[in-house]
Short mmCIF file of C-alpha atoms and ligand atoms in Angstrom, two decimals:
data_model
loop_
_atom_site.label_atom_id
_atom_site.label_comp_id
_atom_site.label_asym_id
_atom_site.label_seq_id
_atom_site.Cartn_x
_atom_site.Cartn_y
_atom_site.Cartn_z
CA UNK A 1 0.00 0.00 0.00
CA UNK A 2 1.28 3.41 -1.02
CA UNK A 3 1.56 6.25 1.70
CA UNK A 4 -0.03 8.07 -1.52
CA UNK A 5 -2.26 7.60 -4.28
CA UNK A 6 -3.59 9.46 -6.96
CA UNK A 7 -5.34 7.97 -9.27
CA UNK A 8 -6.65 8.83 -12.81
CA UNK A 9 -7.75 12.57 -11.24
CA UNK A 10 -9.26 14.91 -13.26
CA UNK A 11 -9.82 18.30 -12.10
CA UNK A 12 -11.89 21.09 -13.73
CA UNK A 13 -12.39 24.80 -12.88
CA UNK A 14 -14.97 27.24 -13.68
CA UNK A 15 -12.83 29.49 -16.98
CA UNK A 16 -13.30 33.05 -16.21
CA UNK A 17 -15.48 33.60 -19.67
CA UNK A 18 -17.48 30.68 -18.62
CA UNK A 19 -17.41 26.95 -19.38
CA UNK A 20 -14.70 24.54 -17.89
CA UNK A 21 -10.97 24.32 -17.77
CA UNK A 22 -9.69 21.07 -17.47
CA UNK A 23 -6.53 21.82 -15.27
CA UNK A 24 -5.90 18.01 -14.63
CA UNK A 25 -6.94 15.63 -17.34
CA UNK A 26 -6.63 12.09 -15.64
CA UNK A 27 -3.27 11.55 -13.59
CA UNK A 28 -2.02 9.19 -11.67
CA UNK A 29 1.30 8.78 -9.24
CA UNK A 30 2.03 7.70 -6.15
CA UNK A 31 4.70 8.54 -3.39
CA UNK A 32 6.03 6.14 -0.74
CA UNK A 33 7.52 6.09 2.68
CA UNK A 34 10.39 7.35 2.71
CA UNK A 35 10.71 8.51 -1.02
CA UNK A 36 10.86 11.68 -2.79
CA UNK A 37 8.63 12.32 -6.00
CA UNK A 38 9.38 14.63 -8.19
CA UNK A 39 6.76 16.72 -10.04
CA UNK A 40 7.57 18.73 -12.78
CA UNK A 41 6.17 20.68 -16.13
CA UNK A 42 6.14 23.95 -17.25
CA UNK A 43 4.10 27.03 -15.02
CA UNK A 44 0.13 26.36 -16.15
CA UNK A 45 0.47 22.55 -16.42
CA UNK A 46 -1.76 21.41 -13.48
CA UNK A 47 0.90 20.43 -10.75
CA UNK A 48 -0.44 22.79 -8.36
CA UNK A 49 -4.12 21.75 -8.97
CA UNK A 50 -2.99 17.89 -8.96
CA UNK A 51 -1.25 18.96 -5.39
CA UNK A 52 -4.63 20.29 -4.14
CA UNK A 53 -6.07 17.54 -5.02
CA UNK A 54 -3.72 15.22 -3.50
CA UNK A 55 -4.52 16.48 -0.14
CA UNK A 56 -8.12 17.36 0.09
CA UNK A 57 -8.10 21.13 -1.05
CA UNK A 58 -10.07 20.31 -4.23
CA UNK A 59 -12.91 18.29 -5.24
CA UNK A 60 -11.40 16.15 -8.44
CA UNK A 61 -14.11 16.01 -10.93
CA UNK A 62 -13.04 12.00 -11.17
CA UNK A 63 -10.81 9.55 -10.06
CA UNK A 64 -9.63 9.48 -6.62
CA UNK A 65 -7.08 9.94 -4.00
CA UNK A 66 -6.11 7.53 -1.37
CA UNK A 67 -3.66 8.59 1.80
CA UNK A 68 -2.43 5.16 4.05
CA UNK A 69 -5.35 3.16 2.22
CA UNK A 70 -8.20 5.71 3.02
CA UNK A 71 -10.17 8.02 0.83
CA UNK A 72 -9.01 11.33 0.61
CA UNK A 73 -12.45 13.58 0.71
CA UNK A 74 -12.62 17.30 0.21
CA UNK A 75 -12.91 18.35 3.08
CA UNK A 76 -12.62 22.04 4.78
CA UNK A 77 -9.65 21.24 7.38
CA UNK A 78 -11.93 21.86 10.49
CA UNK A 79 -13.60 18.73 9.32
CA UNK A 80 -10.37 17.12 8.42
CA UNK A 81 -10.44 13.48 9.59
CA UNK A 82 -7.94 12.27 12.20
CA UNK A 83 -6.15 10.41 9.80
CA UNK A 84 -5.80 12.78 7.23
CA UNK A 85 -3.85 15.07 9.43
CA UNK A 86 -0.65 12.94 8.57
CA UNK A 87 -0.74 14.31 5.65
CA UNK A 88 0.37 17.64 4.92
CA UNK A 89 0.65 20.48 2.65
CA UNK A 90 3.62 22.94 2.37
CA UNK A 91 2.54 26.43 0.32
CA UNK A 92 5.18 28.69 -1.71
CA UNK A 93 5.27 31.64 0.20
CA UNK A 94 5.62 30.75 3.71
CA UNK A 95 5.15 34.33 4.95
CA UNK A 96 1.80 34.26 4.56
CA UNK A 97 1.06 31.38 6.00
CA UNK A 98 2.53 32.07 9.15
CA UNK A 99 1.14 34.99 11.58
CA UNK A 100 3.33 38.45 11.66
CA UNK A 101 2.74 38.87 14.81
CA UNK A 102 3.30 35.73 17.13
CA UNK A 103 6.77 34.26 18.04
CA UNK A 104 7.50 31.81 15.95
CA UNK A 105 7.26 29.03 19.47
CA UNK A 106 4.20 30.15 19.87
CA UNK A 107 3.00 29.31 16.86
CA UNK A 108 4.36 25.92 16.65
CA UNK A 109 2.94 25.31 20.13
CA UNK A 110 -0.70 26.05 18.50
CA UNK A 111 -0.30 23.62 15.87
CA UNK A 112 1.07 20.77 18.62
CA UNK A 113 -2.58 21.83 20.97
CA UNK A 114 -4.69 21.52 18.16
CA UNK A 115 -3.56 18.23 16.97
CA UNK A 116 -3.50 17.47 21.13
CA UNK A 117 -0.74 14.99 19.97
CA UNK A 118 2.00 15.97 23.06
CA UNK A 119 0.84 16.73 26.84
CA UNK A 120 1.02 20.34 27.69
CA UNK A 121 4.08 19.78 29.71
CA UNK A 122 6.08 18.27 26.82
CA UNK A 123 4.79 20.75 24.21
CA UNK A 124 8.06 23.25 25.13
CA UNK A 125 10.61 20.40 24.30
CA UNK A 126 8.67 19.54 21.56
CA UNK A 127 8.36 22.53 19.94
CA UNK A 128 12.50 22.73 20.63
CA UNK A 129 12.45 19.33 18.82
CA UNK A 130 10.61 20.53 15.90
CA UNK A 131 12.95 24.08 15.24
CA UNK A 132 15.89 21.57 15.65
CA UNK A 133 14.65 19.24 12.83
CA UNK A 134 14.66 21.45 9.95
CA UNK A 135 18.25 22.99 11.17
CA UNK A 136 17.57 26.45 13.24
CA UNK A 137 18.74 26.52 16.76
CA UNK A 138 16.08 26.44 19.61
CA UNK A 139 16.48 30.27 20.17
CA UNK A 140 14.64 30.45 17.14
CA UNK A 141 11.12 29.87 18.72
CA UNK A 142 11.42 33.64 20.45
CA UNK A 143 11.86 35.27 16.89
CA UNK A 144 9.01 36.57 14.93
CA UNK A 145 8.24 35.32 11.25
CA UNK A 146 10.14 38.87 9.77
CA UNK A 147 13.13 38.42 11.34
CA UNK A 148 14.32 35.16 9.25
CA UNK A 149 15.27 35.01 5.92
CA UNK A 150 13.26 33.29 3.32
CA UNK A 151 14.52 29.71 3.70
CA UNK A 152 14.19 30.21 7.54
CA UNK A 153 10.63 30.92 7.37
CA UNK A 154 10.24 28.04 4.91
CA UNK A 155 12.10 25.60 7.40
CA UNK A 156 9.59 27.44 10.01
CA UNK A 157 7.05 26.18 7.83
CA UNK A 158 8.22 22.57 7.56
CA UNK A 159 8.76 22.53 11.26
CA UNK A 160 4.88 23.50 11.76
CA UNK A 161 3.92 20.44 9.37
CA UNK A 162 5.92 17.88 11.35
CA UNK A 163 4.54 19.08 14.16
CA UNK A 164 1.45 16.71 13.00
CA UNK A 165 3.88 13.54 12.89
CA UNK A 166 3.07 13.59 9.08
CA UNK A 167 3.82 10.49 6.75
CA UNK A 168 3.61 12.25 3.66
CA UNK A 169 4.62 16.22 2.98
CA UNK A 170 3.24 18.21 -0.23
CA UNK A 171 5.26 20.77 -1.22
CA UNK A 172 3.92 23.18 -3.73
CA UNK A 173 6.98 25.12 -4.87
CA UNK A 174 9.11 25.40 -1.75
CA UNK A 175 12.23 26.56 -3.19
CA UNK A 176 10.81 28.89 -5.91
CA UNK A 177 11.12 32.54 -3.76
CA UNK A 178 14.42 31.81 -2.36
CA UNK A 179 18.43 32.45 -3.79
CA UNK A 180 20.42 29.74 -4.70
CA UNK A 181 22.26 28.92 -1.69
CA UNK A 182 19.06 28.70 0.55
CA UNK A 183 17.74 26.36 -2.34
CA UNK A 184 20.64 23.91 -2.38
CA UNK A 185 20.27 23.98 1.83
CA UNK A 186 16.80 23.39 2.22
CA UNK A 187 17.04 20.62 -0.47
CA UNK A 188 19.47 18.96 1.12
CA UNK A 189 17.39 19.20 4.48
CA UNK A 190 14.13 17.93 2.82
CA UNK A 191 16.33 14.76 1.80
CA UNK A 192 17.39 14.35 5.59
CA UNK A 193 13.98 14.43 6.55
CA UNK A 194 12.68 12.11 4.02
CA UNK A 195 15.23 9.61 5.35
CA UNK A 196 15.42 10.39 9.28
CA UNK A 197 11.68 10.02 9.64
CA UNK A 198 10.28 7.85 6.58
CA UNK A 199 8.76 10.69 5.52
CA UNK A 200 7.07 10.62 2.00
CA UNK A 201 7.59 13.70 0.14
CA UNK A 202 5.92 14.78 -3.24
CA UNK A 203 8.02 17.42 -4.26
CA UNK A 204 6.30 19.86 -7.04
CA UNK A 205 9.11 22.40 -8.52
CA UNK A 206 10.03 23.95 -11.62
CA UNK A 207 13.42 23.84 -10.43
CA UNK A 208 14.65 20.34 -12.41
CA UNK A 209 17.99 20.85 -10.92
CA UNK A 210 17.09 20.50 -7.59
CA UNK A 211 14.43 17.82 -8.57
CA UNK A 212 17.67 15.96 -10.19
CA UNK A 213 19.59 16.24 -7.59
CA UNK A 214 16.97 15.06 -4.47
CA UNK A 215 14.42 13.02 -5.98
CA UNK A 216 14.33 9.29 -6.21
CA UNK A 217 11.27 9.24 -9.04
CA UNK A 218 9.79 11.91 -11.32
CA UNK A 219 6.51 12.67 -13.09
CA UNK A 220 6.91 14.69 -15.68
CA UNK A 221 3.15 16.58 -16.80
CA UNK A 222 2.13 18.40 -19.43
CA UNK A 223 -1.19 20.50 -20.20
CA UNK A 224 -2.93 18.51 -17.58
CA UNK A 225 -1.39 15.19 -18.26
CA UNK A 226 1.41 12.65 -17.18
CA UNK A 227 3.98 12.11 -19.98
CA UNK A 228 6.16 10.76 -18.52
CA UNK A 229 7.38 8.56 -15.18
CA UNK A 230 10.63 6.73 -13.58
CA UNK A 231 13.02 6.53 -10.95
CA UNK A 232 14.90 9.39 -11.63
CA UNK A 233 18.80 8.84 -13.08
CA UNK A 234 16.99 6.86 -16.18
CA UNK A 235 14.75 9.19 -16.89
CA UNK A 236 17.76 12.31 -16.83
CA UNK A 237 20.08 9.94 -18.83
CA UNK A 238 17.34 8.50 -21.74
CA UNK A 239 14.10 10.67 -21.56
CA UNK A 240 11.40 8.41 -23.49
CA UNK A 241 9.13 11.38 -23.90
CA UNK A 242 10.10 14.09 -25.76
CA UNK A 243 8.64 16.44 -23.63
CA UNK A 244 11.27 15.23 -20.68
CA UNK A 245 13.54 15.17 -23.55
CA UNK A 246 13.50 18.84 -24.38
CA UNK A 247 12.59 20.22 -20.09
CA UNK A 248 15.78 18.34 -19.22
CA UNK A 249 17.34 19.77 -22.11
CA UNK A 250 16.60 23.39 -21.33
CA UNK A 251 18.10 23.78 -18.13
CA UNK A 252 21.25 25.84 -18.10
CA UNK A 253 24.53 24.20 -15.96
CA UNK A 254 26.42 26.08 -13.96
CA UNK A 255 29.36 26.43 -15.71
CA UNK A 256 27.02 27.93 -18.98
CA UNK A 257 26.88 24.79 -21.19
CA UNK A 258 24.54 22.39 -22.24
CA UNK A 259 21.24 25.01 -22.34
CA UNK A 260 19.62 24.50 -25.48
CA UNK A 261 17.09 27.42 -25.62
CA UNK A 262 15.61 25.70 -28.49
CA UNK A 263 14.98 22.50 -26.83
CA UNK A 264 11.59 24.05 -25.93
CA UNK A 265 10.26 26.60 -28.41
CA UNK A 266 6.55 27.76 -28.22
CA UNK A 267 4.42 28.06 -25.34
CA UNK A 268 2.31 25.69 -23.33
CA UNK A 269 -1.28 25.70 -24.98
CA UNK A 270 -4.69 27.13 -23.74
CA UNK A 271 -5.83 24.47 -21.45
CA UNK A 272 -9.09 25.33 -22.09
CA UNK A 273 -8.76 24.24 -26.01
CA UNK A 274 -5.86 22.10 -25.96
CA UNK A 275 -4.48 20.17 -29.46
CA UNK A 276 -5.78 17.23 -30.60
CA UNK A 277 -4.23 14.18 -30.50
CA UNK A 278 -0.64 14.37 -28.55
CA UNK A 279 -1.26 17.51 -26.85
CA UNK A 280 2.59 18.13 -26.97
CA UNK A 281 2.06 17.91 -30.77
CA UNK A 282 2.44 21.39 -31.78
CA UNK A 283 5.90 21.66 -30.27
CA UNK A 284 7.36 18.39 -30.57
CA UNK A 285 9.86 18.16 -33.01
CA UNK A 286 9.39 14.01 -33.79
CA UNK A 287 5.89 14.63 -34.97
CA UNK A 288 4.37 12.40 -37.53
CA UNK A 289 0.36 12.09 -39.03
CA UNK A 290 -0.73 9.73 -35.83
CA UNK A 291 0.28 12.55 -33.48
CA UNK A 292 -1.91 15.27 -34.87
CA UNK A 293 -5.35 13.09 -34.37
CA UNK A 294 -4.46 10.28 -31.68
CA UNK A 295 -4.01 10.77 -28.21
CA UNK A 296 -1.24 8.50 -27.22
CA UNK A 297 -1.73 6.31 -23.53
CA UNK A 298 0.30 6.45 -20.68
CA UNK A 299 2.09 2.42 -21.35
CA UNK A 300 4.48 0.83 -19.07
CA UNK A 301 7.62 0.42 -20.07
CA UNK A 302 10.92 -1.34 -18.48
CA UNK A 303 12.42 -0.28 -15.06
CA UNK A 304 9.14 0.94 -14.03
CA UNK A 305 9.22 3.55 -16.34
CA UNK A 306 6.30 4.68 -18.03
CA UNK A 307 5.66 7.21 -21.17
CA UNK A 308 2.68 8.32 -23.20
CA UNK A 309 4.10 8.55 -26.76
CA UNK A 310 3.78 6.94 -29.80
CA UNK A 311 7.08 6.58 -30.33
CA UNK A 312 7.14 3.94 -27.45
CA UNK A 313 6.05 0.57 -28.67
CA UNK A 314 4.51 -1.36 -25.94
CA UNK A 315 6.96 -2.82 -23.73
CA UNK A 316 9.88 -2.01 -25.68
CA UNK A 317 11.23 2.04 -25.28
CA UNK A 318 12.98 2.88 -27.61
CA UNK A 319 15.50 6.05 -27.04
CA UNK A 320 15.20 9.41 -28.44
CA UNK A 321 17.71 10.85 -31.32
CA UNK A 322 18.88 13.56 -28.82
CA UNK A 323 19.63 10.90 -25.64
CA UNK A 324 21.41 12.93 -23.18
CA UNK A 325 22.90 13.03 -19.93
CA UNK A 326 21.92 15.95 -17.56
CA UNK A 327 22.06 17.34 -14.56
CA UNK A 328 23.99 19.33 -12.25
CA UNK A 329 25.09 18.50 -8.59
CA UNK A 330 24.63 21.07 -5.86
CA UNK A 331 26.74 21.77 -2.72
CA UNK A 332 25.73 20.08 0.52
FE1 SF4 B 401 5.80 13.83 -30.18
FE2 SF4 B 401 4.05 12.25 -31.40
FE3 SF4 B 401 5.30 11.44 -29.20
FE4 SF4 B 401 3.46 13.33 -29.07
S1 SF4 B 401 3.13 11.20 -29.65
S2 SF4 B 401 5.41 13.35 -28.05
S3 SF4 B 401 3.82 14.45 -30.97
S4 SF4 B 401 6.24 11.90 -31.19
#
């Protein structure tokens, strides 16, 4: 049993203009103790919505999401069942999730009292525990939110969700407001965590270098869909899908080589009227007739990869003309 499953979810929004928007077009992926899932795609692709989904935020219009074996419903998280709280969601911008004006102890003392998980006489050390996990020192819980740097109040943030003893972490963007350096840090803490407590983490990030570089599997989506999956060194070395093919292939290294600024020309369509067929179609650069009025399934492929393209025979991948190998390595 996975920690997490999505499966086949489809999630639609009221368009501005009226009629629908289908943000997530049937996905599937699942995360397990102790592992850390990539998901990645261009801004407008339907992570976010598929990570709302995931833990309850949203409704999906179909399929279904299942946390230690139980039904995730959409609930409001006052009616959050008991179970559900081990399973947590970590937002982009942790400044406004956290209150401006309460020491940061304080606040981490709330979350322990309404979960009623420690005694009130242990809450102090636990809340000491917690600051101490994610790598601040203790003195940390008398600080308010504005007196840390971004990747502090992101590690503030992280603290607050382990405060429910959670076996699975969302993280919507975590990295995305801060420099470099904090990146590469709080990376390499979210891979401590992972293994020190068996925590599950679905990691959802623009950032493929970081994704490279921490995560043990990948989903990579596109206009609403999963194009691609695998543990992730295969999937960096030989991307099956195109797609993959030309993301990996447009991030920059360090040292200024290897960016291909071509590898992804156009932008992503209108989800509201996407191609027919492949919906990567318009921008792929292997199309043929098929593509254009087919819509190619996700197939399983060897290694427990998986890849919706026709260019995959069943059970046999086959690599791409422009196999490469990618990825940079950041400082711990
Ligand atoms: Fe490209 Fe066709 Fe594969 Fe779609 S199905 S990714 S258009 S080759």
């Amino acid at each position: 049993m996975s920690a997490l499953e999505v499966r086949d979810v489809v999630v639609d929004y009221e368009a501005r203009g009226g009629g629908r928007v289908r943000a997530v077009a049937g996905a599937c992926l699942t995360v397990e103790p102790g592992q850390i899932v990539g998901l990645v795609g261009e801004s407008g692709c339907g992570k976010s919505s598929l990570a709302r989904a995931a833990v309850g935020l949203v409704a999906p219009t179909a399929g279904s999401v299942f946390f230690e074996g139980a039904p995730v419903s959409p609930l409001t998280r006052r009616a959050r069942p008991r179970e559900l709280i081990r399973l947590q969601l970590v937002f982009q911008n942790p400044y406004s999730s956290l209150n401006p004006r309460r020491k940061v102890g304080s606040q981490l003392g709330d979350a322990l009292d309404a979960l009623d998980l420690v005694p009130r006489r242990g809450r102090s050390a636990r809340v000491r525990e917690l600051i101490e996990l994610v790598g601040l020192p203790a003195t940390a819980a008398d600080g308010y939110p504005h007196e840390f740097s971004g990747g502090q109040r992101q590690r503030i943030a992280i603290a607050r969700s382990l405060a429910a003893n959670p076996s699975v972490i969302v993280l919507d963007e975590p990295l995305a407001s801060l420099d470099a350096s904090a990146q590469a840090q709080l990376a390499n803490l979210l891979v401590d965590l992972s293994r020190d407590l068996d925590l599950g983490l679905l990691l959802i990030s623009h950032d493929l270098a970081i994704v490279r570089h921490i995560a043990d599997a990948v989903s990579v989506m596109y206009l609403g869909l999963m194009v691609e999956t695998g543990p992730t060194l295969p999937l960096w070395q030989v991307p099956l899908h195109p797609y993959s093919e030309a993301l990996i292939g447009s991030v920059p290294h360090p040292d200024g080589t290897g960016f291909l600024p071509e590898a992804l020309p156009g932008e992503v369509p209108d989800p509201a009227n996407p191609p027919s067929g492949c919906r990567f179609h318009p921008r792929c650069p292997y199309v043929f007739d098929r593509c254009r009025t087919d819509d190619p399934p996700l197939v399983p492929l060897q290694d427990g990869r998986t890849a919706a393209c026709w260019l995959q025979p069943q059970g046999a991948p086959v690599a791409l003309p422009g196999d490469r190998v990618k990825g940079v390595n950041l400082p711990r």
